[in-house]
Coordinates of C-alpha atoms and ligand atoms in Angstrom, one line a residue:
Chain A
X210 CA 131.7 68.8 64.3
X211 CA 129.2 67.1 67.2
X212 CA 126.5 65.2 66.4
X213 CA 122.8 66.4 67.0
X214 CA 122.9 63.5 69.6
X215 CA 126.0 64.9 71.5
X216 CA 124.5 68.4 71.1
X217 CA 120.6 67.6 72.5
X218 CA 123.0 65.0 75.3
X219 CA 124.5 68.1 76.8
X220 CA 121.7 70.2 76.3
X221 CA 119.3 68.0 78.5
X222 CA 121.7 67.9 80.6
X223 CA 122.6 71.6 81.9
X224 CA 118.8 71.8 81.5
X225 CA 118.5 69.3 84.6
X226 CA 121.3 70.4 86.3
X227 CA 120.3 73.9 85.8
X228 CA 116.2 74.1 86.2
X229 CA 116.4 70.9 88.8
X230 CA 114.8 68.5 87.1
X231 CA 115.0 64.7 85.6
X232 CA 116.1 64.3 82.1
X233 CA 113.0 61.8 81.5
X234 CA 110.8 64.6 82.5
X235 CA 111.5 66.7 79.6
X236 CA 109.6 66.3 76.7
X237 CA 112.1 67.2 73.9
X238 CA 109.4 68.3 71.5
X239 CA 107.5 70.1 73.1
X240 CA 107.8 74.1 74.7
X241 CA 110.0 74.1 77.4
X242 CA 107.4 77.0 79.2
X243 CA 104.4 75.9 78.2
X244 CA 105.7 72.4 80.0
X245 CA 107.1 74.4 82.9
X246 CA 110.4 73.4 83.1
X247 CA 111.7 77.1 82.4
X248 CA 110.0 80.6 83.1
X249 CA 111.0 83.8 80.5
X250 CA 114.8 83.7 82.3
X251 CA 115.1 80.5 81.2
X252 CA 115.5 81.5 77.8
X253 CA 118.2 83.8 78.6
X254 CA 119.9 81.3 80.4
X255 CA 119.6 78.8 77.4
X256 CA 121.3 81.8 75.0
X257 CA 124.2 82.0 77.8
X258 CA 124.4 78.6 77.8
X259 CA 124.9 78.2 74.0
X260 CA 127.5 80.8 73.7
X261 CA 129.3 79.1 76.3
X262 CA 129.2 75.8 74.6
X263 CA 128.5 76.6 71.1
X264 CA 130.2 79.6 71.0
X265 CA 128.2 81.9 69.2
X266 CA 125.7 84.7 70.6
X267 CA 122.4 83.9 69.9
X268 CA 121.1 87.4 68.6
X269 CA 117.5 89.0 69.6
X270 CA 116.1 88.1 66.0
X271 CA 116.8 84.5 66.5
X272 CA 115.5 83.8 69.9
X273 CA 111.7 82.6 68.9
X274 CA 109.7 79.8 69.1
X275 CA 111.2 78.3 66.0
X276 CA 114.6 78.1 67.2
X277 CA 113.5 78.1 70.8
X278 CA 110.1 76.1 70.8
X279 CA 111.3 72.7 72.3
X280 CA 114.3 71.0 73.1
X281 CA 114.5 69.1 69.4
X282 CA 113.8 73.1 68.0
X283 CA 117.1 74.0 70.1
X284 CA 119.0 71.1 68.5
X285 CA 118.5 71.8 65.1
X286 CA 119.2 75.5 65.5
X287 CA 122.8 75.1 67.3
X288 CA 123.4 72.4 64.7
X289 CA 122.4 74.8 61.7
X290 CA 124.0 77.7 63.2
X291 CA 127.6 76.1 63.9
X292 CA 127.7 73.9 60.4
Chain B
X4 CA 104.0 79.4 110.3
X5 CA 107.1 79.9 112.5
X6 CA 106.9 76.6 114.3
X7 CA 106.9 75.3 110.7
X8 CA 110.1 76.9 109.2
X9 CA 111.8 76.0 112.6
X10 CA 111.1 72.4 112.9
X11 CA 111.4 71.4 109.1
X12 CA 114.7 69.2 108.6
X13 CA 117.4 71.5 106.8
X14 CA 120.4 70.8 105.0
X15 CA 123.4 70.9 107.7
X16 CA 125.5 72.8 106.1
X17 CA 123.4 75.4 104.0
X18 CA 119.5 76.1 105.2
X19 CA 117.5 74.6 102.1
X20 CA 115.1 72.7 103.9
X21 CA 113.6 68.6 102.9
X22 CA 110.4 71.1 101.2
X23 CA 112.6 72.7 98.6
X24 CA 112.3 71.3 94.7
X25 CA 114.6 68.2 94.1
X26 CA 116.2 68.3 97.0
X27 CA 118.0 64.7 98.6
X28 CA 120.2 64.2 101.4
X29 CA 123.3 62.5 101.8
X30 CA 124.2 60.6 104.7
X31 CA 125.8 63.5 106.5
X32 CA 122.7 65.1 105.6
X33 CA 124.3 67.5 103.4
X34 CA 122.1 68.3 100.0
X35 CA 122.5 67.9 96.0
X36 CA 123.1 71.3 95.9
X37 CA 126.0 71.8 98.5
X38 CA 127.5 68.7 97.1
X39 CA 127.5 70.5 93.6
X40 CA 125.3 68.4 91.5
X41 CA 122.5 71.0 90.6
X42 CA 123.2 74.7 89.7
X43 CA 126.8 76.9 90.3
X44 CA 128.8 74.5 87.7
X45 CA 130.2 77.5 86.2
X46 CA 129.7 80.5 88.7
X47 CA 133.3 81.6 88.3
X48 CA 133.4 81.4 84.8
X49 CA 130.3 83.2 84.3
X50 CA 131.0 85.6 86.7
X51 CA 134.7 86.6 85.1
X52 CA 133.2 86.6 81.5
X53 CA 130.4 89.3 82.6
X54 CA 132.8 90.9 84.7
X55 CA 134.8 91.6 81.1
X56 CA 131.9 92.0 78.6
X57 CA 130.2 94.9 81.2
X58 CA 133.5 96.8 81.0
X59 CA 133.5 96.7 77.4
X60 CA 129.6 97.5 77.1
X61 CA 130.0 100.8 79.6
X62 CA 133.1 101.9 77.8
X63 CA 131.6 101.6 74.5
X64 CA 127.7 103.5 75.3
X65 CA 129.3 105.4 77.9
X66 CA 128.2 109.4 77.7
X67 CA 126.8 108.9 74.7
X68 CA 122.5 109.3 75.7
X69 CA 121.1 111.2 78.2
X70 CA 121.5 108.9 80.8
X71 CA 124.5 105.7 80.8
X72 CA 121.8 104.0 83.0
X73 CA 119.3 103.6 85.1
X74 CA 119.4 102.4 88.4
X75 CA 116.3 100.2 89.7
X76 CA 116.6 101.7 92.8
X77 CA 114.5 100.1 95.9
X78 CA 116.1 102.3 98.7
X79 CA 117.5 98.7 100.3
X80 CA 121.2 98.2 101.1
X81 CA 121.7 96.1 97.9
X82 CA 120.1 98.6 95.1
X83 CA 122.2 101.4 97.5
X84 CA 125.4 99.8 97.2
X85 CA 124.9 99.3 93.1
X86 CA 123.7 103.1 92.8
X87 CA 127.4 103.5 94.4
X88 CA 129.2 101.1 92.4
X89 CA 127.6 102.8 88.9
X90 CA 128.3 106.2 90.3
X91 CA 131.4 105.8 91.9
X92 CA 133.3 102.5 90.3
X93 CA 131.7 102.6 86.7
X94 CA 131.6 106.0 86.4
X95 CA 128.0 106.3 84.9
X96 CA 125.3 109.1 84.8
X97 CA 122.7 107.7 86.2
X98 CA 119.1 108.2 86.5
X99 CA 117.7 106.9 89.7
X100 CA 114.4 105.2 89.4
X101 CA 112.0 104.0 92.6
X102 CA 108.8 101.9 92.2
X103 CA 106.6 103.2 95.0
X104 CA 104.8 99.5 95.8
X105 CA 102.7 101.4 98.8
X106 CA 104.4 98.9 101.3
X107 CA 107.7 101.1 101.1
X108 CA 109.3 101.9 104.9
X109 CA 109.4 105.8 105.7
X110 CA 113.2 105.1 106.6
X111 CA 113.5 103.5 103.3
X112 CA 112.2 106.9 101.4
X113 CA 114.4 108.7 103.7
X114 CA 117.4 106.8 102.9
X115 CA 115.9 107.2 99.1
X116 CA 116.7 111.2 99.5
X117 CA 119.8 111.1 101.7
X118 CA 121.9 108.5 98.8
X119 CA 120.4 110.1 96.0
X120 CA 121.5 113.5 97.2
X121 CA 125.1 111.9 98.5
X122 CA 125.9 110.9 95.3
X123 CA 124.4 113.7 93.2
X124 CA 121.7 111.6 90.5
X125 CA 118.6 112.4 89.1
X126 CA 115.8 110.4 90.5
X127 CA 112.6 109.3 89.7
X128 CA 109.7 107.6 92.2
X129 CA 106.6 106.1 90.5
X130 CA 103.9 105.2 92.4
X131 CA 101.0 103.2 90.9
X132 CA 97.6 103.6 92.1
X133 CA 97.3 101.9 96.0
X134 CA 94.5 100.1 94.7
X135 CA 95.7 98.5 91.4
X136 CA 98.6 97.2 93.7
X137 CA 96.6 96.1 96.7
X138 CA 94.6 94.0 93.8
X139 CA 98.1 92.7 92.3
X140 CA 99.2 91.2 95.4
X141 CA 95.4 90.1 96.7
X142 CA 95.5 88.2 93.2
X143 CA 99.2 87.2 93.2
X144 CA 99.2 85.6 96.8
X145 CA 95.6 83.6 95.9
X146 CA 96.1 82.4 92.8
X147 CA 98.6 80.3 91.4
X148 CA 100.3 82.6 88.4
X149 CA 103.8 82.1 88.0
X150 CA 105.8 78.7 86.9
X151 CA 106.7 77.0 90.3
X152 CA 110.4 77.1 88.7
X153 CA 110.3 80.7 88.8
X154 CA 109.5 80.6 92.8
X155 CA 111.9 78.6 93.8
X156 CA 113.7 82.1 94.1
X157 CA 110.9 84.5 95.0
X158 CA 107.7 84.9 96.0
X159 CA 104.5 85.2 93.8
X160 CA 104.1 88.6 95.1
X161 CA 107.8 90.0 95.2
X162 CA 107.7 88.3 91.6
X163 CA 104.7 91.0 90.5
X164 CA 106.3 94.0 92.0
X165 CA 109.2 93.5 90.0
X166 CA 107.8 92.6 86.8
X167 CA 106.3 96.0 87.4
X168 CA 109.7 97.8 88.1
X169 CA 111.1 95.7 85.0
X170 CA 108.5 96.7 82.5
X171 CA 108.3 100.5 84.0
X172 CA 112.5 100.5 83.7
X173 CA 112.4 99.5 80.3
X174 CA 110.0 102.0 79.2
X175 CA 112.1 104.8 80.5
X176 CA 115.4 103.5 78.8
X177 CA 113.2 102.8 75.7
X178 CA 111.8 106.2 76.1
X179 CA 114.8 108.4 76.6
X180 CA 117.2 105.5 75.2
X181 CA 119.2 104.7 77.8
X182 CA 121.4 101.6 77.6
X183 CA 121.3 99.9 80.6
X184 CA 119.0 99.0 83.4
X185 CA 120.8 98.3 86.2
X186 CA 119.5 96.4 89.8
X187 CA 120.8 94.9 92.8
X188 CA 120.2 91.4 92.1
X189 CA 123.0 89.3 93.8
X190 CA 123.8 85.6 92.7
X191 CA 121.5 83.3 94.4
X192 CA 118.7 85.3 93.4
X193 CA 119.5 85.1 90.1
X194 CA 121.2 82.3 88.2
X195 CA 124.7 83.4 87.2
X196 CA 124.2 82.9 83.9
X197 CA 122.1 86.1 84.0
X198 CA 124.5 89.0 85.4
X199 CA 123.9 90.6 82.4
X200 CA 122.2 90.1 79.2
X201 CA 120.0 91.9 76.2
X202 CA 116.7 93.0 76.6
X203 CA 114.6 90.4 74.0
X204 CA 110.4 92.0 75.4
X205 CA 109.4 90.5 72.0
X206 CA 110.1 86.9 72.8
X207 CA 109.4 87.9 76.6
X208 CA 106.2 89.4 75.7
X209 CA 105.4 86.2 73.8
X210 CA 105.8 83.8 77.0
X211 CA 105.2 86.1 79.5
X212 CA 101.3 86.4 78.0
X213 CA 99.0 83.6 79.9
X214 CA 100.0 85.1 83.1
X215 CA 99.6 88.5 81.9
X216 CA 96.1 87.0 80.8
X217 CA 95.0 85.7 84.0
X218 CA 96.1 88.9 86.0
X219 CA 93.3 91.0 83.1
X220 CA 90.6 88.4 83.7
X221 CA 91.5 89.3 87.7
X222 CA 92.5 92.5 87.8
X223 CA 91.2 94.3 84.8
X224 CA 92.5 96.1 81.5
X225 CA 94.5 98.4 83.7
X226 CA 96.7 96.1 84.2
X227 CA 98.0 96.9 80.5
X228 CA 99.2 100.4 81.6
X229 CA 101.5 98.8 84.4
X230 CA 102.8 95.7 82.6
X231 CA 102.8 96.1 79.2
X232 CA 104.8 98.3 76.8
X233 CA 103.0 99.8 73.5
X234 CA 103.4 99.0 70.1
X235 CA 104.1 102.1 69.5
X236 CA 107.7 102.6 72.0
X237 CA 108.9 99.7 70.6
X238 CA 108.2 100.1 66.8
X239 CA 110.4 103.6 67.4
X240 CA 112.9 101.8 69.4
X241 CA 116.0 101.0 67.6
X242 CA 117.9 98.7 70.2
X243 CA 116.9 97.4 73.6
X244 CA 118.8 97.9 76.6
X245 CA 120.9 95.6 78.4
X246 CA 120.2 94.4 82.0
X247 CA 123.1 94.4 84.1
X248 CA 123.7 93.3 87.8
X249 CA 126.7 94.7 89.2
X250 CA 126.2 93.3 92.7
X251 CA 127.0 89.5 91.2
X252 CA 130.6 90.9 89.8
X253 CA 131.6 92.1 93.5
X254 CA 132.8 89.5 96.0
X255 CA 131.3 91.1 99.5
X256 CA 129.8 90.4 102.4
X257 CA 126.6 92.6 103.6
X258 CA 128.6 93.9 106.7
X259 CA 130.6 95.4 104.0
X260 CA 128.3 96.3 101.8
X261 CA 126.8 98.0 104.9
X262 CA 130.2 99.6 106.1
X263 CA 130.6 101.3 102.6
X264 CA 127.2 102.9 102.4
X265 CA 127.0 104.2 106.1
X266 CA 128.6 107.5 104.9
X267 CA 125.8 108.2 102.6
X268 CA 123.1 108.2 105.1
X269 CA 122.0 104.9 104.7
X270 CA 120.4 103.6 108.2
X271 CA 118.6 100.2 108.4
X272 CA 114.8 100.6 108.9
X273 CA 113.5 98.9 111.8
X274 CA 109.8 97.9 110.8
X275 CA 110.8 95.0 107.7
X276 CA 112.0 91.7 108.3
X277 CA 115.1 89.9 108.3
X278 CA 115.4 89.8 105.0
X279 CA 114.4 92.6 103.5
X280 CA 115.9 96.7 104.1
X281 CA 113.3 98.4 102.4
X282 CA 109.5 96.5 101.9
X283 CA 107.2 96.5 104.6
X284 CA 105.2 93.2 102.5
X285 CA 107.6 91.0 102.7
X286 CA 107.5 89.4 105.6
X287 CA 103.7 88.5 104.0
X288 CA 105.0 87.3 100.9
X289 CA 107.4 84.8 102.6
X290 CA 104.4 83.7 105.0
X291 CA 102.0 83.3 101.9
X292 CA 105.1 81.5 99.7
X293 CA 105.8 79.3 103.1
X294 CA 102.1 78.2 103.5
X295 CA 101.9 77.4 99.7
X296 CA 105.3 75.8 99.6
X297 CA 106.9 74.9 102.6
X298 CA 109.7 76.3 102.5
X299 CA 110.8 80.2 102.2
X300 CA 111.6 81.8 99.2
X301 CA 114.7 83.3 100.4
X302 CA 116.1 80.1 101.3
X303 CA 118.3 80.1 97.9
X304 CA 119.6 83.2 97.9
X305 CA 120.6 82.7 101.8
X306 CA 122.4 79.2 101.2
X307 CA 124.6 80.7 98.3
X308 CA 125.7 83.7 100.3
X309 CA 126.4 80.3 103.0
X310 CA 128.5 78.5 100.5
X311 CA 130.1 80.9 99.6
X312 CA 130.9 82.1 103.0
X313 CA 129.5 85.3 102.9
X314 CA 127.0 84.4 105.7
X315 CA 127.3 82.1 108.3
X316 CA 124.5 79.4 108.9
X317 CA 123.0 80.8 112.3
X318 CA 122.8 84.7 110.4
X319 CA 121.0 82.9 107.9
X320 CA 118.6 81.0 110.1
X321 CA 118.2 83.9 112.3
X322 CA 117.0 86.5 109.2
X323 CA 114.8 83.3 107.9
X324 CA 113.1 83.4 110.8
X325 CA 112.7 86.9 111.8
X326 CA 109.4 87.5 110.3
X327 CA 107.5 90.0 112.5
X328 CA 103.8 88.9 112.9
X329 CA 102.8 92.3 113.0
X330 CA 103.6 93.1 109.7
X331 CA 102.3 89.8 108.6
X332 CA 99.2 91.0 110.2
X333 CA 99.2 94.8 108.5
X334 CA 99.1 93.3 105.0
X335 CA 96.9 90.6 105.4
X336 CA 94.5 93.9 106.7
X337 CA 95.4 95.8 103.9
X338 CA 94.8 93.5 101.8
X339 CA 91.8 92.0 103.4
X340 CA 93.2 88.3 102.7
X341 CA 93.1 85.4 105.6
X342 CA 95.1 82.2 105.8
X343 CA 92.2 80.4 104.5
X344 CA 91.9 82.0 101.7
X345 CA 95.3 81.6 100.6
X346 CA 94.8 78.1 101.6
X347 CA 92.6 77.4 99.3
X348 CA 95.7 76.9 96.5
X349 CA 98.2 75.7 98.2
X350 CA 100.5 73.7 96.3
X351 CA 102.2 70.9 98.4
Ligands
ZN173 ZN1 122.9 72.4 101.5

């Protein structure tokens, strides 16, 4: 089982690779759209990303702000969801 | 404006030019994205993955609504070549759909009739009032509405005309539950990531609301009717549709893609620009996006078909720059905006 760490390591990072920007500029608890690092596609782009990673599809009921609302938010949820 | 997208430095071996987001140069002044270390990790994955789950979405909803699909058709040579692929390839009833933006080429429509007729679907045109979009685009050129991250691929106005096609597409498929809105998107414009996924307008709704906000307090409560959906629809909707771009699944080259829908009737219109086959505004989005920016919103989209050698770097450069003043100049009457004005906001 990864670690939260390793889990929020790789997240950051396909967030900076994929929305072209630098790790230190993401605020991890905070909305990634209110902060503009993603727009609406983003999110959909975040659920393809976890079930590419994590492995599991993230269903329509689970996409809000509580399991979406910042990059700490995301963590917890993948963790949750895979243990 | 053209002196300025000629003389900016550029990439040498795709066209993103020293004005795009997070761009660096390497000593053979190739950038951080041809060198691979932003974006396009996993095209090929992604792309074999959709290609797979699409198959197994069509074959499962397949003539089992009214309509398999519709098709987000613009009357351009991408949306044509899709309308063929769902037809023709995926085997799909399909019901044609056409947002009348007012800035629409007369060859355009006519190629509208002559492919829809070709290959035998049902179509649709919607055409929202000439004044409700006049005032979209008046507002979405001066003011600063979207997430810069979301124009690094399009233009503030493109970006309104399609939110308008994606909200009016969904009501249909919501309305007469169809399961799939299809469009022409091709990688570059969209992330690949994206070929396909579920409609989530609850979340969407959710983030998408400041800017719906600040397009009220400009426009007015019509704006409601045009890009939002009601309670109502979607209380009585049971599932929402997935979005699906076939165009990303298809390895071709616009010569190609040209070749194979020449027999419908398809002729390129002569009064867009270089990179459009269908929308007479364009050429004025990229000149608003350029004087905001500095750089063109096509220049994405362009550099992937480059990388991927679908395009070679002078037909890039030569559609980049083929922006006819004298459609630059028809909008910016019609819309009764001057480089001034959309000065005033300019972001870099
Ligand atoms: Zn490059």
């Amino acid at each position: 089982m990864e670690t939260k760490e390793k889990i929020q390591s790789d997240l950051l990072q396909f967030l900076s690779r994929q929305f072209f920007v630098d790790i230190e500029d993401i605020q991890i608890d905070k909305s990634l759209i209110d902060t503009g690092i993603i727009d609406s596609m983003g999110l959909i782009e975040i659920a393809s990303y976890i079930k590419k990673t994590h492995g599991f599809v993230v269903s329509n009921e689970q996409m809000n702000r509580d399991n979406f609302g910042s990059v700490l938010k995301l963590v917890d949820f993948i963790y949750k969801t895979k243990s | 404006m053209h002196n300025n997208i000629k003389n900016v430095k550029r990439c040498t071996k795709c066209i993103l030019s020293a004005n795009f987001p997070r761009i660096k140069f390497d000593e053979k002044g190739v950038c951080n994205f041809c060198n691979n270390e932003l974006l396009h990790s996993t095209e090929q994955e992604d792309i074999t993955s959709a290609t797979l789950e699409v198959q197994k979405l069509f074959d499962d909803k397949r003539g089992k609504s009214e309509y398999d699909a519709i098709v987000c058709y613009s009357g351009g040579k991408d949306s044509t070549y899709t309308l063929k692929l769902a037809v023709e390839k995926y085997k799909l009833n399909i019901l044609s759909f056409t947002l009348d933006n007012g800035f629409i080429s007369p060859v355009a429509f006519k190629n509208i009739e002559k492919v829809v007729t070709a290959l035998g679907v049902d179509h649709i045109t919607y055409r929202p009032s000439y004044e409700f979009m006049k005032g979209l685009y008046r507002v979405s050129s001066l003011e600063n509405i979207y997430n810069p991250k979301t124009l690094t691929r399009i233009s503030s106005n493109c970006n309104s005309c399609i939110s308008i096609i994606n909200i009016t597409s969904l009501k249909i498929a919501l309305e007469k539950r169809i399961p799939f809105i299809l469009a022409g998107f091709t990688l570059g414009q969209i992330p690949s990531n994206t070929i396909y996924y579920q409609n989530n307008y609850e979340f969407f709704k959710e983030s998408r609301k400041p800017i719906l906000d600040k397009f009220k307090s400009e426009i007015g409560p019509e704006v409601s009717r045009y890009m939002e959906i009601s309670e109502d629809l979607l209380k009585s909707s049971e599932s929402f549709p997935h979005n699906i771009n076939l165009l990303c699944m298809e390895d071709i080259t616009e010569n190609e893609i040209l070749e194979k829908i020449k027999p419908l009737g398809w002729i390129k219109p002569g009064d867009v620009d270089g990179c459009s086959t269908n929308c007479r505004i364009n050429s004025f989005n990229n000149y608003v996006h350029t004087l905001k920016f500095g750089y063109s919103p096509y220049e994405l989209e362009l550099s992937h078909l480059i990388r991927k050698n679908l395009l070679s770097r002078e037909e890039a450069l030569e559609k980049l720059f083929d922006q006819p003043e004298d459609q630059i100049n028809y909008a910016k009457s019609e819309l009764k905006l001057d480089e001034n004005q959309i000065l005033k906001n300019k972001v870099v």
